[in-house]
Short mmCIF file of C-alpha atoms and ligand atoms in Angstrom, two decimals:
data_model
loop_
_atom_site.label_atom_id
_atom_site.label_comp_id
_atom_site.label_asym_id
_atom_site.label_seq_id
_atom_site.Cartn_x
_atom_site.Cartn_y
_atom_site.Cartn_z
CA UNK Y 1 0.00 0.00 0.00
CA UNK Y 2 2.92 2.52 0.56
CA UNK Y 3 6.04 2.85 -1.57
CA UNK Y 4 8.43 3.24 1.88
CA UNK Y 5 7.76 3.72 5.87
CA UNK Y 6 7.64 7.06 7.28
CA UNK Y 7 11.29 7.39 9.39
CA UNK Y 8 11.08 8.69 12.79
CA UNK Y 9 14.18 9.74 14.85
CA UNK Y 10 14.82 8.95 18.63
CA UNK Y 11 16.67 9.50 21.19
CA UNK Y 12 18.65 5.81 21.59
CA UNK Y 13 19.21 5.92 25.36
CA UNK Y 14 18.32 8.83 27.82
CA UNK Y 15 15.44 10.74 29.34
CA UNK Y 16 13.67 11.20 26.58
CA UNK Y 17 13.89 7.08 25.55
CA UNK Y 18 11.06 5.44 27.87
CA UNK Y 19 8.50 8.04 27.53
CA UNK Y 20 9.04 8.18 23.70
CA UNK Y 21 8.71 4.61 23.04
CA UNK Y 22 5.74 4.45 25.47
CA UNK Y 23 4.00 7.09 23.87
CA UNK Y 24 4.55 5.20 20.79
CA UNK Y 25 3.23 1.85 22.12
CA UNK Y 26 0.06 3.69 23.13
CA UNK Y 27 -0.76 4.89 19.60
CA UNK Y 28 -0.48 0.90 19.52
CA UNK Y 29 2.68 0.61 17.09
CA UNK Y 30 4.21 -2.28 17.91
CA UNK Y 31 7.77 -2.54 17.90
CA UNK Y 32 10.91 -4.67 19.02
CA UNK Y 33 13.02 -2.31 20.83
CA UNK Y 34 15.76 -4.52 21.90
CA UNK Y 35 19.11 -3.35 23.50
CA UNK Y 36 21.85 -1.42 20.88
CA UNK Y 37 19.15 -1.10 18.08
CA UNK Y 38 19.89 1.33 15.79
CA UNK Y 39 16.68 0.94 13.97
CA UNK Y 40 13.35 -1.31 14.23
CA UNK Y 41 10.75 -1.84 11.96
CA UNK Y 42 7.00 -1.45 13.12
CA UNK Y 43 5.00 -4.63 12.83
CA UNK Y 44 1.82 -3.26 12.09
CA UNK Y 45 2.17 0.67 10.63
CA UNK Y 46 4.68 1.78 8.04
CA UNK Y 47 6.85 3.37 10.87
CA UNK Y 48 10.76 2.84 11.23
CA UNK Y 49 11.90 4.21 14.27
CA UNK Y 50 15.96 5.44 14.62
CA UNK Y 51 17.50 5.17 17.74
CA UNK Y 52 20.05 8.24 17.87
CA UNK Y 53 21.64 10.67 20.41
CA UNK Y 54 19.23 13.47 20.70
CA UNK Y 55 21.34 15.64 19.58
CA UNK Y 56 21.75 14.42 16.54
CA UNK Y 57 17.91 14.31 15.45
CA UNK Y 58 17.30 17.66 13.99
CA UNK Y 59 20.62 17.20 11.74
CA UNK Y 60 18.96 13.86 10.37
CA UNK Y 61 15.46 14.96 9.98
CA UNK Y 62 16.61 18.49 8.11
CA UNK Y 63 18.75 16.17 5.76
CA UNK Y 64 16.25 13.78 5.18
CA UNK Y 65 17.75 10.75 6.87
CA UNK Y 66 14.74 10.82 9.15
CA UNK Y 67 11.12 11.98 8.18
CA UNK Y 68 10.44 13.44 11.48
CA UNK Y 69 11.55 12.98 14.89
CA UNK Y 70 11.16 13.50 18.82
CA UNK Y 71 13.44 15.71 20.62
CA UNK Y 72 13.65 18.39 23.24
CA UNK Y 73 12.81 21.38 22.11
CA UNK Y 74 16.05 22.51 23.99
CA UNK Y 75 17.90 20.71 21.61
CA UNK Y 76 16.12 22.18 18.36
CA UNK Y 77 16.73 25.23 20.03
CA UNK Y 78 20.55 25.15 20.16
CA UNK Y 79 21.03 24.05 17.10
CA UNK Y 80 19.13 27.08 15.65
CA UNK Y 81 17.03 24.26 14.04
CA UNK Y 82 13.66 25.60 11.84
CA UNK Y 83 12.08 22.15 11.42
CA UNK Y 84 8.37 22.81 12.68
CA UNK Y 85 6.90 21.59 15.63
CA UNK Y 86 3.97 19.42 14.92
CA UNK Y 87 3.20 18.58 18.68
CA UNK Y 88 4.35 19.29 22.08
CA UNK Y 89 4.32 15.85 23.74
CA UNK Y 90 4.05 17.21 27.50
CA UNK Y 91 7.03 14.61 28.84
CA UNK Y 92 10.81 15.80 29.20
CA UNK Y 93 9.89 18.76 30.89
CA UNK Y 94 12.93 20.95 32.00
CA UNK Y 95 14.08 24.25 32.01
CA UNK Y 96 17.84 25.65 30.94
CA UNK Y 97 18.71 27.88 33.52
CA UNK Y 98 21.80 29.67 35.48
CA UNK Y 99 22.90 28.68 38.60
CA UNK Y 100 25.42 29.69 41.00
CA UNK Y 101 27.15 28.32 44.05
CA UNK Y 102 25.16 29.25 47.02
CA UNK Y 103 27.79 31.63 48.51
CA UNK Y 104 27.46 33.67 45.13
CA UNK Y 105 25.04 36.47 46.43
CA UNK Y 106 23.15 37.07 43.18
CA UNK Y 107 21.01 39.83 43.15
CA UNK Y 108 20.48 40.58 39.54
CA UNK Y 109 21.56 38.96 35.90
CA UNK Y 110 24.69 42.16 35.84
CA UNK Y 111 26.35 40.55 38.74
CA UNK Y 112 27.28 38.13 35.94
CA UNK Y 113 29.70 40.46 34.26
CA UNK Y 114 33.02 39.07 33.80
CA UNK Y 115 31.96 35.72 35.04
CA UNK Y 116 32.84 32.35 33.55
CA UNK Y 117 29.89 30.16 32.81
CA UNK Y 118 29.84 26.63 31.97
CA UNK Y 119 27.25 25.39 29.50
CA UNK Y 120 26.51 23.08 27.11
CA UNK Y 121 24.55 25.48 25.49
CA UNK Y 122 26.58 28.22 24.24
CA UNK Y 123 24.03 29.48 21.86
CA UNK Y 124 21.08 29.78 23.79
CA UNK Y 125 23.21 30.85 26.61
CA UNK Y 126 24.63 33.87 24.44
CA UNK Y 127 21.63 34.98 22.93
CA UNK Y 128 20.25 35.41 26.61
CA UNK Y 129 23.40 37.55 28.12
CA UNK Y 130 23.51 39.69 24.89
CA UNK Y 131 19.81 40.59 25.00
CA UNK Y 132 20.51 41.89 28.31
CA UNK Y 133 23.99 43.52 28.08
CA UNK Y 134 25.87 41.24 30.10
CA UNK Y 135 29.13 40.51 29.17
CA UNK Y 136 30.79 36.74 30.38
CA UNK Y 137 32.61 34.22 29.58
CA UNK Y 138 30.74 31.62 28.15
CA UNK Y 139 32.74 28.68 28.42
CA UNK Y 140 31.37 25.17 26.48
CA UNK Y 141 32.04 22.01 27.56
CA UNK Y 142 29.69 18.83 26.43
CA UNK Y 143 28.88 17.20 29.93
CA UNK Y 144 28.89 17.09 33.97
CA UNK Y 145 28.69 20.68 33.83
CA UNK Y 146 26.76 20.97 37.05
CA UNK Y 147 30.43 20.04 38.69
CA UNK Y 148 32.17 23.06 36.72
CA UNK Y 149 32.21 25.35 39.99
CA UNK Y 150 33.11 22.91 42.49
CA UNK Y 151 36.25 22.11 40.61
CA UNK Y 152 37.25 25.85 40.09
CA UNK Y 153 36.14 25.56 36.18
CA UNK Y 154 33.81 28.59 36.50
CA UNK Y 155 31.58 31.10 38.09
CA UNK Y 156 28.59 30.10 37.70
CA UNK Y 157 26.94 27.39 35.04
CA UNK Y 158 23.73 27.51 32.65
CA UNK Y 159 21.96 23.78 31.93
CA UNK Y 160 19.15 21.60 32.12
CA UNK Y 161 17.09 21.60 35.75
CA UNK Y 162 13.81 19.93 36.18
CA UNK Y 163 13.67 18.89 39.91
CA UNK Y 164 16.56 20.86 40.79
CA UNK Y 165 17.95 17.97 43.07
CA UNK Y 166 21.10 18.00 41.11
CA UNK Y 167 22.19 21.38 41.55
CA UNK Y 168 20.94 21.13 45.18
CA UNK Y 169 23.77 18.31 45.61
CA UNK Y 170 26.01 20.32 43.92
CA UNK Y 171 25.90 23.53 46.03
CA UNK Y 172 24.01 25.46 43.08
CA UNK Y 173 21.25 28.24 43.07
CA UNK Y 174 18.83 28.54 40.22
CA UNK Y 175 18.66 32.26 39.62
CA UNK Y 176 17.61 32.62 35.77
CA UNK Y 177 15.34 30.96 33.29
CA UNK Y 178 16.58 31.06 29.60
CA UNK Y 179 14.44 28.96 28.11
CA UNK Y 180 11.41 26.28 28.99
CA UNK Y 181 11.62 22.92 27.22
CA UNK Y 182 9.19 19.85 26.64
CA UNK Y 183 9.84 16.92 24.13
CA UNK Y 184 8.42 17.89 20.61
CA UNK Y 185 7.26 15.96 16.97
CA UNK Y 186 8.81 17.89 14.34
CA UNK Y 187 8.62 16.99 10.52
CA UNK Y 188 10.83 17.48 7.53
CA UNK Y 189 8.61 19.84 5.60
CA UNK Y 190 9.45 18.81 2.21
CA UNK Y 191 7.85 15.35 2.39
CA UNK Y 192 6.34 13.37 -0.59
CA UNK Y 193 2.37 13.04 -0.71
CA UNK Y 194 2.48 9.21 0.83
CA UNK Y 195 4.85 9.70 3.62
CA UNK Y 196 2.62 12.98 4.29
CA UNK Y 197 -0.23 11.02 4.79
CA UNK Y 198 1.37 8.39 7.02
CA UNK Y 199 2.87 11.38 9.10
CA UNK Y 200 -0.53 12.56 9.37
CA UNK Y 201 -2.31 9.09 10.65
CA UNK Y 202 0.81 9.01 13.15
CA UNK Y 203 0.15 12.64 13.97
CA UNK Y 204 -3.67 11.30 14.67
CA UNK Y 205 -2.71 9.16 16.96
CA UNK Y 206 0.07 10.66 19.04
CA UNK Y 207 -2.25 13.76 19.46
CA UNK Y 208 -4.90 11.40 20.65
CA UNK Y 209 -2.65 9.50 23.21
CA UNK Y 210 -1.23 13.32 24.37
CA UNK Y 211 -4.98 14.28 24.67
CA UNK Y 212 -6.00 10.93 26.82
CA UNK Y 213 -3.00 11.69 29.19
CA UNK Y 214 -4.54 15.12 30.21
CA UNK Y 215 -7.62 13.84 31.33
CA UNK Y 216 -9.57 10.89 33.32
CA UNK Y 217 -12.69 9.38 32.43
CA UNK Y 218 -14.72 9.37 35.71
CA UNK Y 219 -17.96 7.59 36.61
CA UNK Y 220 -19.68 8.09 39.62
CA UNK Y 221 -23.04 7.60 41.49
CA UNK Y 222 -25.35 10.57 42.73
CA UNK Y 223 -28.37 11.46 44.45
CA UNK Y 224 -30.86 12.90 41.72
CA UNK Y 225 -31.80 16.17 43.82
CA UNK Y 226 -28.38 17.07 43.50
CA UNK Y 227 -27.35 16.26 40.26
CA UNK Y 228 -27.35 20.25 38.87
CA UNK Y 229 -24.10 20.91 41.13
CA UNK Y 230 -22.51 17.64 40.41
CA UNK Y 231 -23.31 18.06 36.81
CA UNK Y 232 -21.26 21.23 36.98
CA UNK Y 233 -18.26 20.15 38.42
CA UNK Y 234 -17.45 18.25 35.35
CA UNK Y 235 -18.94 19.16 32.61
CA UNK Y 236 -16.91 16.88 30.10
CA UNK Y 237 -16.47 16.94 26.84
CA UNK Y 238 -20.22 17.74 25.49
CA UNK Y 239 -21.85 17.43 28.76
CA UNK Y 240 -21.85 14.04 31.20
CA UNK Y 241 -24.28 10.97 30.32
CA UNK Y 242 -26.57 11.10 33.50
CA UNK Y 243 -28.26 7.60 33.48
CA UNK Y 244 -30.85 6.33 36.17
CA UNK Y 245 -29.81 3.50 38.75
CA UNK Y 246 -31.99 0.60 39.55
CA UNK Y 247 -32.51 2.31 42.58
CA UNK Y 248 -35.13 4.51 42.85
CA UNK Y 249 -33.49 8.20 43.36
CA UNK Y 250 -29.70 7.75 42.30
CA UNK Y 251 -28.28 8.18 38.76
CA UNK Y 252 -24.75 7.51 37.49
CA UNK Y 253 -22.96 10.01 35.72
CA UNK Y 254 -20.27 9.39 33.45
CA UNK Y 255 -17.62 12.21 32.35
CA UNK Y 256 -14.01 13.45 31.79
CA UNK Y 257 -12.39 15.25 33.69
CA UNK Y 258 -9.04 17.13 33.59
CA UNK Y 259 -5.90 14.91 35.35
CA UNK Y 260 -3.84 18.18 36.23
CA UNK Y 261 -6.28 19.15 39.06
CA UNK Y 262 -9.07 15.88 39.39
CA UNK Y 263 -8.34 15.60 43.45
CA UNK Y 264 -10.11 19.01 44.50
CA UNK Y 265 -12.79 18.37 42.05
CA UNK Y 266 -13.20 15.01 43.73
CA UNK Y 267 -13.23 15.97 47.15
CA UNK Y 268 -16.29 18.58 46.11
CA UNK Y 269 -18.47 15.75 44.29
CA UNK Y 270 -17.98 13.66 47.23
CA UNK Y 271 -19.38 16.64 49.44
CA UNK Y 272 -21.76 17.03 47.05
CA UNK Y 273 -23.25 13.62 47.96
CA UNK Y 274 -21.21 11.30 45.11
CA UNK Y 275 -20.30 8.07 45.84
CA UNK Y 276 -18.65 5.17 44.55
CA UNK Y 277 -16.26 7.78 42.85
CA UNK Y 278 -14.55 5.72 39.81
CA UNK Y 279 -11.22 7.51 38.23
CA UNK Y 280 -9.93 5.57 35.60
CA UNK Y 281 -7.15 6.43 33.07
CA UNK Y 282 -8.08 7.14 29.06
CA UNK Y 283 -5.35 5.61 26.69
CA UNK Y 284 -7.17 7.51 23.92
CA UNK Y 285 -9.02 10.43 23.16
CA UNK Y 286 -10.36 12.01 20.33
CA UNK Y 287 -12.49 15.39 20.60
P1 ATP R 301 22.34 11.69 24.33
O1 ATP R 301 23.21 10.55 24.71
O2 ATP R 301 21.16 11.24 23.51
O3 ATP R 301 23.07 12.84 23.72
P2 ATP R 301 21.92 13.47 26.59
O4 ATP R 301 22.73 13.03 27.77
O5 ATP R 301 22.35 14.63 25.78
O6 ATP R 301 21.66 12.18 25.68
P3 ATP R 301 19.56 13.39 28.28
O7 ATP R 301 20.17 13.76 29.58
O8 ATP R 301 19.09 12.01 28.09
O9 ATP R 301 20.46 13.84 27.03
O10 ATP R 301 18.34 14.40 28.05
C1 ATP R 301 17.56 14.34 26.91
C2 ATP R 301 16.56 15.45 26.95
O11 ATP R 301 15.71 15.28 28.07
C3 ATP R 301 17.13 16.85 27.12
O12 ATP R 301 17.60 17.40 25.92
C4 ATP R 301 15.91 17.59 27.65
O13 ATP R 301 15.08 17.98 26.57
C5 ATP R 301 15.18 16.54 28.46
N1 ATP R 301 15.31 16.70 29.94
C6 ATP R 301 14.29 16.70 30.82
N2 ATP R 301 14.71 16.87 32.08
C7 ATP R 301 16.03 16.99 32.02
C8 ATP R 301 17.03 17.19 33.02
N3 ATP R 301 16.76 17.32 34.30
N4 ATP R 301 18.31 17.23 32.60
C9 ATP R 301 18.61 17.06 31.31
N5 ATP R 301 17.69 16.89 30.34
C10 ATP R 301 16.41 16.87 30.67
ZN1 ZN R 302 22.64 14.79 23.92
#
């Protein structure tokens, strides 16, 4: 049915690996993804996935070794990349920020004048200094750059944070945000009519997995006199099915319900007379 699979581009082995291949599996492509792969045919979609460093993906994709890819947007970022961003996947959250060591006394972005700063991400990290005036030394090295101060290396250093436990072992002190990253889909945008329409059935199902992950179906039981209040509390996608129970009084009402803040919404349909509260995760979702 198609002349050749749609290539998609990976990161091999890091943060972004489990949660790609997961999100994957959920659009139900199956896949072998054995140890030291470089590539792996899908069973049942015309999808060939290639395991690479992440930094590496925007290269391939923008010369056409790869159709389209997953990567941090951190990463496209850096490498001044202008593939477009199809989808923002909501995993590999992290921000690239400056820290210093805790006896630093930062008060503002100028007391980094003069300073040496370690990064791995000398373009992102210039652009930011420039577009405030500050003049430093921005030093590039490729790794383990959260150690840089400890060892007398430099000042003050500018990666990737998302908990923030690592610079917290390391005696470091967020004090600046340059940019805010996520793991993206981008796409080559030169791509031949039958690999466009595989992209798009893959780009049908990825956004419904990312859609399913943001929400929870929920069912629950409710007295009928106060079914108005429950009713509002989630709303859903149209509006909630409100069927009658056996029992003489009670209806169940069926909805979804947004995962980022479901607890306080559950705590008020329980004091709003709910019971037998059912939560259950959505694997798919289409609006
Ligand atoms: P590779 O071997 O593929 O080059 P890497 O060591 O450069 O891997 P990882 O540390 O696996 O990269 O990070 C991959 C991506 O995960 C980052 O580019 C970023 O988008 C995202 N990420 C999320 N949280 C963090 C974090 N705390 N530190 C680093 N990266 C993070
Ligand atoms: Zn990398």
């Amino acid at each position: 049915m198609f002349n050749r699979n749609l290539k998609i581009a990976v990161q091999k082995a890091g943060r972004l690996s489990e949660a790609t291949v997961e999100l994957l599996k959920k659009c139900d492509i199956g896949f072998d993804n054995g140890h030291g792969k470089l590539r792996s045919l899908a069973f049942n979609f015309p999808l060939e996935m290639l395991f690479l460093r992440d930094d590496d993906i925007p290269q391939y994709v923008e010369d056409g070794v790869a159709d389209c890819g997953i990567v941090g947007e951190n990463v496209l970022a850096e490498a001044e990349s202008d593939l477009m961003i199809v989808e923002r996947l909501g995993f590999g959250r992290c921000r690239l920020s400056i820290a210093v060591p805790r006896g630093f006394r930062y008060r503002n972005i100028e007391n980094l004048a003069g300073k040496r700063i370690a990064t791995s991400y000398p373009l992102l990290l210039g652009r930011f200094l420039k577009e405030r005036g500050v003049f430093a030394d921005v030093h590039t090295i490729s790794g383990s750059v959260e150690i840089a101060p400890g060892v007398g290396l430099s000042d003050a250093i500018c990666d990737l944070v998302s908990s923030g436990s690592t610079l917290f072992t390391n005696g470091l002190e967020e004090v600046e945000t340059v940019m805010n990253s996520e793991a993206v889909l981008v796409v080559r945008s030169d791509l031949s009519r039958p690999l466009k329409k595989i992209f798009e059935s893959l780009t049908f199902r990825i956004k419904a997995v990312s859609e399913a992950r943001k929400n929870k179906y929920i069912l629950l039981n409710a007295p009928n006199e106060r079914l108005g209040e429950i009713r509002n509390l989630i709303p859903g996608m149209k509006s909630p099915t409100v069927m009658p129970l056996a029992q003489e009084g009670w209806s169940s009402i069926h909805s979804v319900i947004a995962d980022d803040d479901h607890w306080p919404v559950v705590e008020k349909l329980k004091a709003s007379g709910a019971e037998g509260i059912l939560v259950i995760s959505i694997d798919q979702m289409i609006r």
